[in-house]
Amino acid sequence: MLSFNNKTNLLELRKYQYNLQNVDEPNLYRDNYNYDEIPKCTFNYRLVPMNPPDDIWMTDTTFRDGQQARTPYTVKQITTLYEMLSRLGGPKGKVRQCEFFLYSETDRKAIRACQEMGLKFPEITGWIRATKEDFKLVKDMNLQECGILVSCSDYHIFNKLHKTREQALHDYLEIVKAALDYGIRPRCHFEDVTRADYYGFVVPFATELKKLMDQYQIPVKIRFCDTMGYGVPYPGATLPRSVAGIIYGINHFAQIPSELIEWHGHNDFYKAVVNATTAWLYGAGSVNCSLLGIGERTGNTPLEAMVMEYAQMRGTLDGMDPTVITEIAEYYESDLGYQIPDRTPFVGRDFNVTRAGIHADGMAKDEEIYNIFNTAKILNRPIGVEINKNSGSAGIAYWLNQYLGLKGEDMIQKNSPEATTLLNWVDGLYEDGRVTFISKEELIEAMKTLTPHLYALKKNKK
């Protein structure tokens, strides 16, 4: 019962053994989840220690969960995005795996095309229903790891599967054994974990998986699926909503190592990113994401957001190339016809664009004043200014300098005749009743007419 923790250098007493509680009636946590009310977040003030692993990384579900929320990708689109994922994750494989559906011929063609690219990362993995027949698909595609849906809450066990907990546990373990017999690394998707009986089903199930893993000497990964986005990152929050409690408990009570713990969140309550980071902090090795957060309902955890979270937490990008984020965003809009909301962090058209004249004036003096970091260097996205009725001469001057590429002594000042001329034109438009911002094309035409020497300067530079 005693063991020495090499990370904390302390002795730990492991006398807690949680057995399956095979209840007659489902536990639907009605105190938290009254369907006619907004879910409640309760607290018992119990704190668990932060336990970030030595190595953390991201996995991707763009071609699985992401495809449940949009028109299916073509094979060409998948291979293009897969190559971008590889460059984004870098040589250390910080985007380590990418999961695919296996059921359609298009999905299988896409897998083969990606395999033929010979890229080390991200590793291609599959996803199947919890049926033995589906393992043939996995073997035919020569995949080493595959996800298996194992729903954990009584909402699913009783109301969807119409089974008891004991029956569900038995059936799930049989499927996992079948995967291990095939030599496939199973990834068990603990669906709806934030409404599941943690000590009555989740921990006992994980404990049984640990026994199978020890028996077969094949790793069994657990992916905690916050299917409805109910997870919360707050210290002292109660289970089953506490992300910290879920991750800490499975590591401590079921002895599942961090490298086999993964978090898969949804954004129903705007917590996908912070919950994923919390999972890292409390012992999960990986967090599952999708490009631009595209996924069921409100979406998954955005991969690009977790790249930034990684850099903030570890102080390094570890070889990741964040400029690829901009390439991905441009590809979605130009080739896939996907409209990214303008104010989406890191990828939206306006995320580093200002329309306020006072902000433009500040950026002209020092762009650090109003820019989150060097977006030109890190994301290949220079800061921008859009001209409207609030831009003033400072905004006009900033836009001109950026468009014309003027630096140092050549820069146009906010009190210059050119800035004043164009400002008077802008003010006239709004005095006549305009309410929308002024496009780049309109500004270029105005510059051509009102300040032809500047327009000529741009032409000469070309």
XYZ file of N, CA and C in Angstrom, residues 192-379:
564
model
N -18.869 11.789 -22.104
C -19.739 12.433 -21.120
C -19.214 12.254 -19.700
N -17.893 12.359 -19.536
C -17.285 12.121 -18.230
C -17.717 13.167 -17.205
N -18.083 14.364 -17.635
C -18.454 15.414 -16.676
C -19.897 15.282 -16.191
N -20.569 14.173 -16.557
C -21.851 13.821 -15.934
C -21.810 12.380 -15.416
N -20.619 11.813 -15.299
C -20.487 10.414 -14.913
C -20.199 10.272 -13.423
N -20.581 9.139 -12.867
C -20.281 8.823 -11.471
C -18.795 8.476 -11.390
N -18.031 9.398 -10.877
C -16.580 9.287 -10.966
C -16.040 8.087 -10.184
N -16.413 7.997 -8.901
C -15.899 6.905 -8.074
C -16.712 5.630 -8.236
N -17.940 5.748 -8.753
C -18.778 4.572 -8.916
C -18.617 3.876 -10.254
N -18.048 4.591 -11.267
C -17.854 3.961 -12.568
C -16.526 4.336 -13.221
N -16.187 5.608 -13.252
C -15.020 6.059 -14.017
C -13.723 5.463 -13.472
N -13.479 5.626 -12.171
C -12.236 5.100 -11.589
C -12.196 3.570 -11.627
N -13.279 2.869 -11.265
C -13.228 1.398 -11.397
C -12.965 0.934 -12.824
N -13.549 1.604 -13.813
C -13.309 1.255 -15.211
C -11.842 1.479 -15.564
N -11.301 2.614 -15.180
C -9.890 2.908 -15.468
C -8.977 1.909 -14.776
N -9.335 1.490 -13.565
C -8.534 0.502 -12.835
C -8.484 -0.825 -13.587
N -9.621 -1.228 -14.157
C -9.655 -2.462 -14.947
C -8.821 -2.324 -16.223
N -8.846 -1.153 -16.816
C -8.019 -0.921 -18.003
C -6.537 -1.004 -17.658
N -6.180 -0.496 -16.478
C -4.774 -0.581 -16.043
C -4.349 -2.045 -15.895
N -5.245 -2.891 -15.389
C -4.932 -4.318 -15.254
C -4.696 -4.949 -16.627
N -5.546 -4.597 -17.598
C -5.363 -5.130 -18.947
C -4.061 -4.642 -19.555
N -3.747 -3.396 -19.318
C -2.505 -2.838 -19.853
C -1.296 -3.575 -19.278
N -1.331 -3.856 -17.995
C -0.228 -4.588 -17.370
C -0.160 -6.021 -17.895
N -1.323 -6.607 -18.142
C -1.364 -7.987 -18.620
C -0.818 -8.116 -20.034
N -1.241 -7.210 -20.931
C -0.863 -7.299 -22.342
C 0.435 -6.565 -22.664
N 0.859 -5.697 -21.749
C 2.037 -4.862 -21.993
C 1.865 -4.017 -23.254
N 0.641 -3.554 -23.443
C 0.301 -2.621 -24.527
C -0.372 -1.418 -23.882
N 0.057 -0.205 -24.176
C -0.557 0.964 -23.537
C -2.024 1.126 -23.914
N -2.816 1.524 -22.948
C -4.228 1.841 -23.152
C -4.429 3.299 -22.756
N -4.784 4.116 -23.713
C -4.947 5.544 -23.450
C -6.391 5.844 -23.037
N -6.541 6.796 -22.141
C -7.872 7.255 -21.734
C -8.050 8.689 -22.204
N -9.068 8.899 -23.026
C -9.428 10.253 -23.439
C -10.695 10.657 -22.693
N -10.575 11.671 -21.856
C -11.727 12.183 -21.131
C -12.479 13.163 -22.022
N -13.684 12.803 -22.370
C -14.486 13.620 -23.280
C -15.497 14.456 -22.502
N -15.265 15.742 -22.488
C -16.231 16.678 -21.889
C -17.278 16.973 -22.951
N -18.109 15.995 -23.209
C -18.981 15.970 -24.380
C -19.912 17.168 -24.459
N -20.372 17.651 -23.327
C -21.323 18.759 -23.306
C -20.698 20.067 -22.828
N -19.385 20.062 -22.607
C -18.712 21.284 -22.189
C -18.999 21.695 -20.762
N -19.366 20.740 -19.897
C -19.717 21.064 -18.512
C -18.502 21.241 -17.603
N -17.328 20.821 -18.024
C -16.156 20.895 -17.168
C -15.849 22.313 -16.726
N -15.315 22.443 -15.497
C -14.924 23.758 -14.976
C -13.501 23.679 -14.432
N -12.749 24.782 -14.537
C -11.360 24.782 -14.084
C -11.171 25.288 -12.663
N -12.264 25.561 -11.942
C -12.186 26.275 -10.667
C -11.647 25.391 -9.543
N -10.686 25.893 -8.762
C -10.219 25.143 -7.591
C -11.380 24.925 -6.618
N -11.468 23.722 -6.069
C -12.495 23.428 -5.085
C -13.840 23.050 -5.644
N -13.977 22.991 -6.973
C -15.239 22.572 -7.570
C -15.422 21.068 -7.366
N -16.686 20.643 -7.311
C -16.964 19.231 -7.060
C -16.950 18.425 -8.355
N -16.717 17.140 -8.185
C -16.910 16.202 -9.281
C -18.410 16.019 -9.504
N -18.840 15.730 -10.722
C -18.014 15.344 -11.872
C -17.576 16.500 -12.763
N -17.819 17.774 -12.355
C -17.497 18.896 -13.241
C -16.053 19.360 -13.128
N -15.362 19.013 -12.071
C -14.011 19.507 -11.839
C -13.000 18.845 -12.777
N -12.415 19.611 -13.669
C -11.393 19.076 -14.574
C -10.169 18.627 -13.782
N -9.742 19.445 -12.831
C -8.583 19.086 -12.011
C -8.824 17.780 -11.271
N -10.032 17.621 -10.710
C -10.353 16.409 -9.964
C -10.372 15.185 -10.850
N -10.908 15.312 -12.044
C -10.955 14.188 -12.981
C -9.547 13.711 -13.329
N -8.681 14.654 -13.682
C -7.330 14.286 -14.125
C -6.500 13.767 -12.960
N -6.519 14.490 -11.851
C -5.727 14.061 -10.689
C -6.177 12.687 -10.211
N -7.483 12.479 -10.122
C -7.999 11.239 -9.565
C -7.634 10.025 -10.384
N -7.673 10.150 -11.709
C -7.385 8.981 -12.544
C -5.907 8.638 -12.493
N -5.071 9.643 -12.312
C -3.637 9.427 -12.181
C -3.304 8.834 -10.811
N -3.968 9.340 -9.784
C -3.633 8.948 -8.416
C -4.307 7.644 -8.003
N -5.605 7.513 -8.260
C -6.344 6.350 -7.773
C -6.282 5.159 -8.721
N -6.210 5.401 -10.025
C -6.158 4.296 -10.986
C -4.754 4.073 -11.547
N -3.817 4.930 -11.159
C -2.411 4.785 -11.554
C -2.219 4.825 -13.081
N -3.028 5.628 -13.751
C -2.851 5.828 -15.185
C -1.793 6.917 -15.368
N -0.694 6.641 -16.063
C 0.370 7.642 -16.213
C -0.064 8.793 -17.119
N 0.565 9.924 -16.924
C 0.179 11.146 -17.641
C 0.209 10.991 -19.143
N 1.176 10.237 -19.668
C 1.296 10.114 -21.123
C 0.129 9.353 -21.742
N -0.694 8.726 -20.899
C -1.865 8.002 -21.392
C -3.176 8.684 -21.012
N -3.081 9.927 -20.555
C -4.278 10.704 -20.196
C -4.428 11.853 -21.178
N -5.602 11.949 -21.780
C -5.873 12.981 -22.786
C -7.207 13.654 -22.470
N -7.292 14.937 -22.748
C -8.516 15.708 -22.512
C -9.111 16.135 -23.852
N -10.416 15.938 -23.993
C -11.145 16.342 -25.204
C -12.326 17.188 -24.762
N -12.249 18.489 -25.015
C -13.277 19.398 -24.520
C -14.140 20.001 -25.606
N -15.312 20.459 -25.201
C -16.202 21.222 -26.073
C -16.445 22.596 -25.458
N -16.919 23.514 -26.273
C -16.926 24.925 -25.890
C -18.317 25.459 -25.557
N -19.221 24.582 -25.135
C -20.600 25.003 -24.890
C -20.707 26.139 -23.877
N -19.810 26.192 -22.905
C -19.840 27.236 -21.885
C -18.579 28.106 -21.936
N -17.992 28.227 -23.122
C -16.820 29.088 -23.346
C -15.601 28.659 -22.535
N -15.467 27.383 -22.211
C -14.357 26.959 -21.359
C -13.428 25.947 -22.038
N -13.547 25.761 -23.326
C -12.747 24.727 -23.975
C -11.252 24.954 -23.769
N -10.781 26.172 -23.952
C -9.338 26.435 -23.864
C -8.849 26.345 -22.430
N -9.526 27.009 -21.517
C -9.046 27.011 -20.131
C -9.160 25.627 -19.515
N -10.155 24.842 -19.910
C -10.251 23.479 -19.392
C -9.117 22.601 -19.914
N -8.762 22.783 -21.179
C -7.654 22.009 -21.741
C -6.345 22.341 -21.025
N -6.111 23.615 -20.773
C -4.900 24.014 -20.061
C -4.907 23.468 -18.639
N -6.066 23.485 -18.005
C -6.192 22.922 -16.657
C -5.859 21.436 -16.664
N -6.296 20.731 -17.697
C -5.968 19.309 -17.804
C -4.455 19.103 -17.856
N -3.760 19.926 -18.629
C -2.293 19.862 -18.648
C -1.716 20.089 -17.249
N -2.212 21.124 -16.597
C -1.652 21.514 -15.307
C -1.804 20.428 -14.253
N -2.868 19.636 -14.368
C -3.132 18.650 -13.322
C -2.775 17.226 -13.729
N -2.062 17.058 -14.847
C -1.486 15.753 -15.101
C -1.784 15.096 -16.418
N -2.563 15.719 -17.300
C -2.812 15.124 -18.618
C -1.638 15.407 -19.539
N -1.188 14.379 -20.246
C -0.086 14.584 -21.171
C -0.510 15.301 -22.434
N -1.747 15.059 -22.881
C -2.170 15.623 -24.162
C -3.569 16.204 -24.081
N -3.816 17.143 -24.980
C -5.153 17.715 -25.139
C -5.544 17.574 -26.600
N -6.787 17.202 -26.822
C -7.290 16.936 -28.165
C -7.977 18.186 -28.698
N -7.655 18.563 -29.934
C -8.101 19.834 -30.492
C -8.584 19.638 -31.933
N -9.121 20.700 -32.501
C -9.408 20.718 -33.934
C -9.016 22.081 -34.489
N -8.712 22.127 -35.775
C -8.354 23.394 -36.398
C -9.523 24.363 -36.321
N -9.238 25.567 -35.865
C -10.218 26.644 -35.714
C -11.326 26.273 -34.743
N -11.152 25.178 -34.001
C -12.163 24.766 -33.041
C -13.414 24.185 -33.679
N -13.369 23.857 -34.964
C -14.556 23.361 -35.663
C -14.909 21.980 -35.134
N -16.143 21.834 -34.669
C -16.599 20.560 -34.132
C -18.058 20.641 -33.740
N -18.538 19.606 -33.091
C -19.938 19.500 -32.700
C -20.429 20.753 -31.957
N -21.615 21.210 -32.308
C -22.306 22.325 -31.658
C -21.402 23.572 -31.597
N -20.910 23.905 -30.408
C -20.068 25.101 -30.254
C -18.620 24.840 -30.599
N -18.288 23.594 -30.892
C -16.941 23.283 -31.347
C -16.042 22.685 -30.281
N -14.859 22.303 -30.744
C -13.828 21.713 -29.884
C -12.841 22.775 -29.425
N -11.818 22.326 -28.730
C -10.733 23.216 -28.329
C -9.918 23.581 -29.568
N -9.760 24.877 -29.875
C -9.007 25.257 -31.080
C -7.527 24.895 -30.949
N -7.003 24.214 -31.939
C -5.607 23.810 -31.917
C -4.690 25.023 -31.837
N -5.026 26.063 -32.615
C -4.156 27.245 -32.631
C -4.096 27.913 -31.265
N -5.189 27.840 -30.505
C -5.191 28.415 -29.160
C -4.253 27.651 -28.237
N -4.231 26.317 -28.374
C -3.382 25.521 -27.495
C -1.908 25.633 -27.863
N -1.603 25.951 -29.115
C -0.213 26.273 -29.469
C 0.244 27.473 -28.650
N -0.618 28.487 -28.562
C -0.277 29.682 -27.793
C -0.234 29.384 -26.296
N -1.149 28.523 -25.817
C -1.129 28.140 -24.408
C 0.161 27.398 -24.082
N 0.574 26.507 -24.965
C 1.821 25.769 -24.757
C 2.990 26.742 -24.602
N 3.082 27.690 -25.530
C 4.199 28.643 -25.494
C 4.181 29.475 -24.216
N 2.977 29.823 -23.761
C 2.883 30.607 -22.530
C 3.266 29.780 -21.306
N 2.859 28.500 -21.288
C 3.128 27.665 -20.127
C 4.580 27.204 -20.069
N 5.165 26.918 -21.237
C 6.513 26.355 -21.260
C 7.597 27.362 -21.614
N 7.194 28.545 -22.073
C 8.181 29.572 -22.396
C 8.916 29.327 -23.692
N 8.409 28.417 -24.510
C 9.043 28.088 -25.778
C 8.008 27.473 -26.704
N 8.252 27.588 -28.000
C 7.401 26.920 -28.980
C 7.904 25.513 -29.287
N 9.065 25.160 -28.778
C 9.613 23.810 -28.961
C 9.583 23.346 -30.418
N 9.931 24.236 -31.310
C 10.034 23.864 -32.716
C 8.759 24.025 -33.512
N 7.646 24.384 -32.862
C 6.407 24.622 -33.611
C 6.549 25.872 -34.477
N 5.840 25.910 -35.587
C 5.890 27.043 -36.508
C 4.524 27.729 -36.537
N 4.328 28.755 -35.715
C 3.001 29.375 -35.644
C 2.609 30.164 -36.887
N 3.562 30.465 -37.777
C 3.160 31.154 -39.011
C 2.231 30.277 -39.848
N 2.292 28.959 -39.629
C 1.403 28.045 -40.354
C -0.046 28.282 -39.956
N -0.270 28.803 -38.750
C -1.636 29.115 -38.315
C -2.292 30.086 -39.287
N -1.532 31.078 -39.717
C -2.065 32.043 -40.679
C -2.328 31.371 -42.026
N -1.441 30.486 -42.460
C -1.667 29.735 -43.697
C -2.957 28.922 -43.620
N -3.168 28.275 -42.488
C -4.364 27.451 -42.304
C -5.616 28.310 -42.375
N -5.600 29.449 -41.691
C -6.760 30.337 -41.707
C -7.057 30.824 -43.120
N -6.016 31.216 -43.844
C -6.198 31.687 -45.223
C -6.728 30.569 -46.115
N -6.261 29.350 -45.888
C -6.715 28.211 -46.699
C -8.195 27.932 -46.447
N -8.611 27.989 -45.194
C -10.025 27.760 -44.885
C -10.918 28.782 -45.575
N -10.468 30.032 -45.596
C -11.317 31.068 -46.193
C -11.241 31.057 -47.714
N -10.057 30.880 -48.275
C -9.905 30.994 -49.726
C -10.305 29.726 -50.469
N -9.970 28.560 -49.905
C -10.200 27.306 -50.621
C -11.403 26.516 -50.105
N -11.701 26.647 -48.830
C -12.803 25.878 -48.251
C -14.072 26.688 -48.082
N -13.989 27.997 -48.331
C -15.171 28.832 -48.227
C -15.695 28.980 -46.813
N -14.824 28.783 -45.824
C -15.224 28.893 -44.422
C -14.975 30.315 -43.939
N -15.978 30.937 -43.393
C -15.846 32.325 -42.930
C -15.496 32.337 -41.447
N -14.269 32.725 -41.148
C -13.826 32.827 -39.757
C -14.384 34.115 -39.167
N -15.048 34.064 -38.022
C -15.518 35.301 -37.393
C -14.375 36.306 -37.249
N -14.647 37.546 -37.606
C -13.585 38.549 -37.723
C -12.750 38.712 -36.464
N -13.362 38.563 -35.305
C -12.651 38.853 -34.058
C -12.093 37.613 -33.378
N -12.015 36.508 -34.085
C -11.451 35.289 -33.507
C -9.959 35.480 -33.216
N -9.516 35.205 -31.990
C -8.099 35.387 -31.678
C -7.192 34.607 -32.627
N -6.107 35.261 -33.042
C -5.018 34.696 -33.838
C -5.358 34.463 -35.306
N -6.609 34.229 -35.656
C -6.948 33.866 -37.035
C -7.998 34.772 -37.665
N -8.737 35.522 -36.864
C -9.764 36.397 -37.411
C -9.175 37.606 -38.113
N -9.917 38.138 -39.084
C -9.421 39.270 -39.872
C -9.078 40.466 -39.000
N -9.795 40.657 -37.903
C -9.629 41.864 -37.092
C -8.878 41.638 -35.789
N -8.312 40.445 -35.581
C -7.784 40.172 -34.245
C -6.643 41.117 -33.855
N -5.885 41.642 -34.833
C -4.835 42.614 -34.513
C -4.990 43.882 -35.354
N -6.251 44.237 -35.609
C -6.570 45.447 -36.374
C -7.275 46.430 -35.453
N -6.883 47.692 -35.535
C -7.550 48.713 -34.737
C -8.278 49.699 -35.643
N -9.382 50.247 -35.131
C -10.117 51.275 -35.851
C -10.141 52.598 -35.086
N -9.546 52.592 -33.916
C -9.545 53.797 -33.091
C -8.319 54.638 -33.395
N -8.539 55.910 -33.622
C -7.433 56.797 -33.940
C -6.402 56.883 -32.834
N -6.854 56.893 -31.581
C -5.915 57.003 -30.465
C -5.032 55.764 -30.375
N -5.596 54.586 -30.750
C -4.777 53.375 -30.776
C -3.768 53.429 -31.918
N -4.195 53.896 -33.066
C -3.281 54.013 -34.201
C -2.152 54.973 -33.884
N -2.464 56.047 -33.186
C -1.446 57.014 -32.798
C -0.429 56.355 -31.868
N -0.932 55.518 -30.936
C -0.029 54.828 -30.030
C 0.848 53.832 -30.757
N 0.255 53.076 -31.705
C 1.028 52.082 -32.441
C 2.069 52.731 -33.336
N 1.775 53.912 -33.840
C 2.751 54.615 -34.667
C 3.993 54.964 -33.852
N 3.800 55.198 -32.560
C 4.929 55.517 -31.683
C 5.641 54.256 -31.204
N 4.852 53.216 -30.919
C 5.412 51.946 -30.453
C 4.309 50.901 -30.556
N 4.457 49.978 -31.484
C 3.355 49.036 -31.735
C 3.095 48.113 -30.557
N 4.069 47.979 -29.638
C 3.831 47.140 -28.461
C 2.708 47.679 -27.584
N 2.419 48.953 -27.710
C 1.404 49.550 -26.850
C 0.049 48.896 -27.067
N -0.273 48.561 -28.322
C -1.600 48.017 -28.619
C -1.570 46.703 -29.399
N -0.448 45.990 -29.395
C -0.405 44.691 -30.067
C 0.038 43.637 -29.065
N -0.607 42.456 -29.066
C -0.386 41.476 -28.011
C 1.017 40.895 -28.021
N 1.602 40.726 -29.188
C 2.994 40.332 -29.362
C 3.356 40.666 -30.804
N 4.559 40.343 -31.208
C 5.007 40.670 -32.561
C 4.291 39.739 -33.543
N 3.082 40.117 -33.906
C 2.265 39.256 -34.762
C 2.858 39.097 -36.157
N 3.618 40.076 -36.604
C 4.269 39.956 -37.912
C 5.306 38.840 -37.895
N 6.074 38.740 -36.816
C 7.115 37.727 -36.713
C 6.533 36.354 -36.376
N 5.643 36.312 -35.386
C 5.194 35.028 -34.853
C 4.125 34.390 -35.720
N 3.213 35.197 -36.259
C 2.106 34.661 -37.050
C 2.142 35.080 -38.519
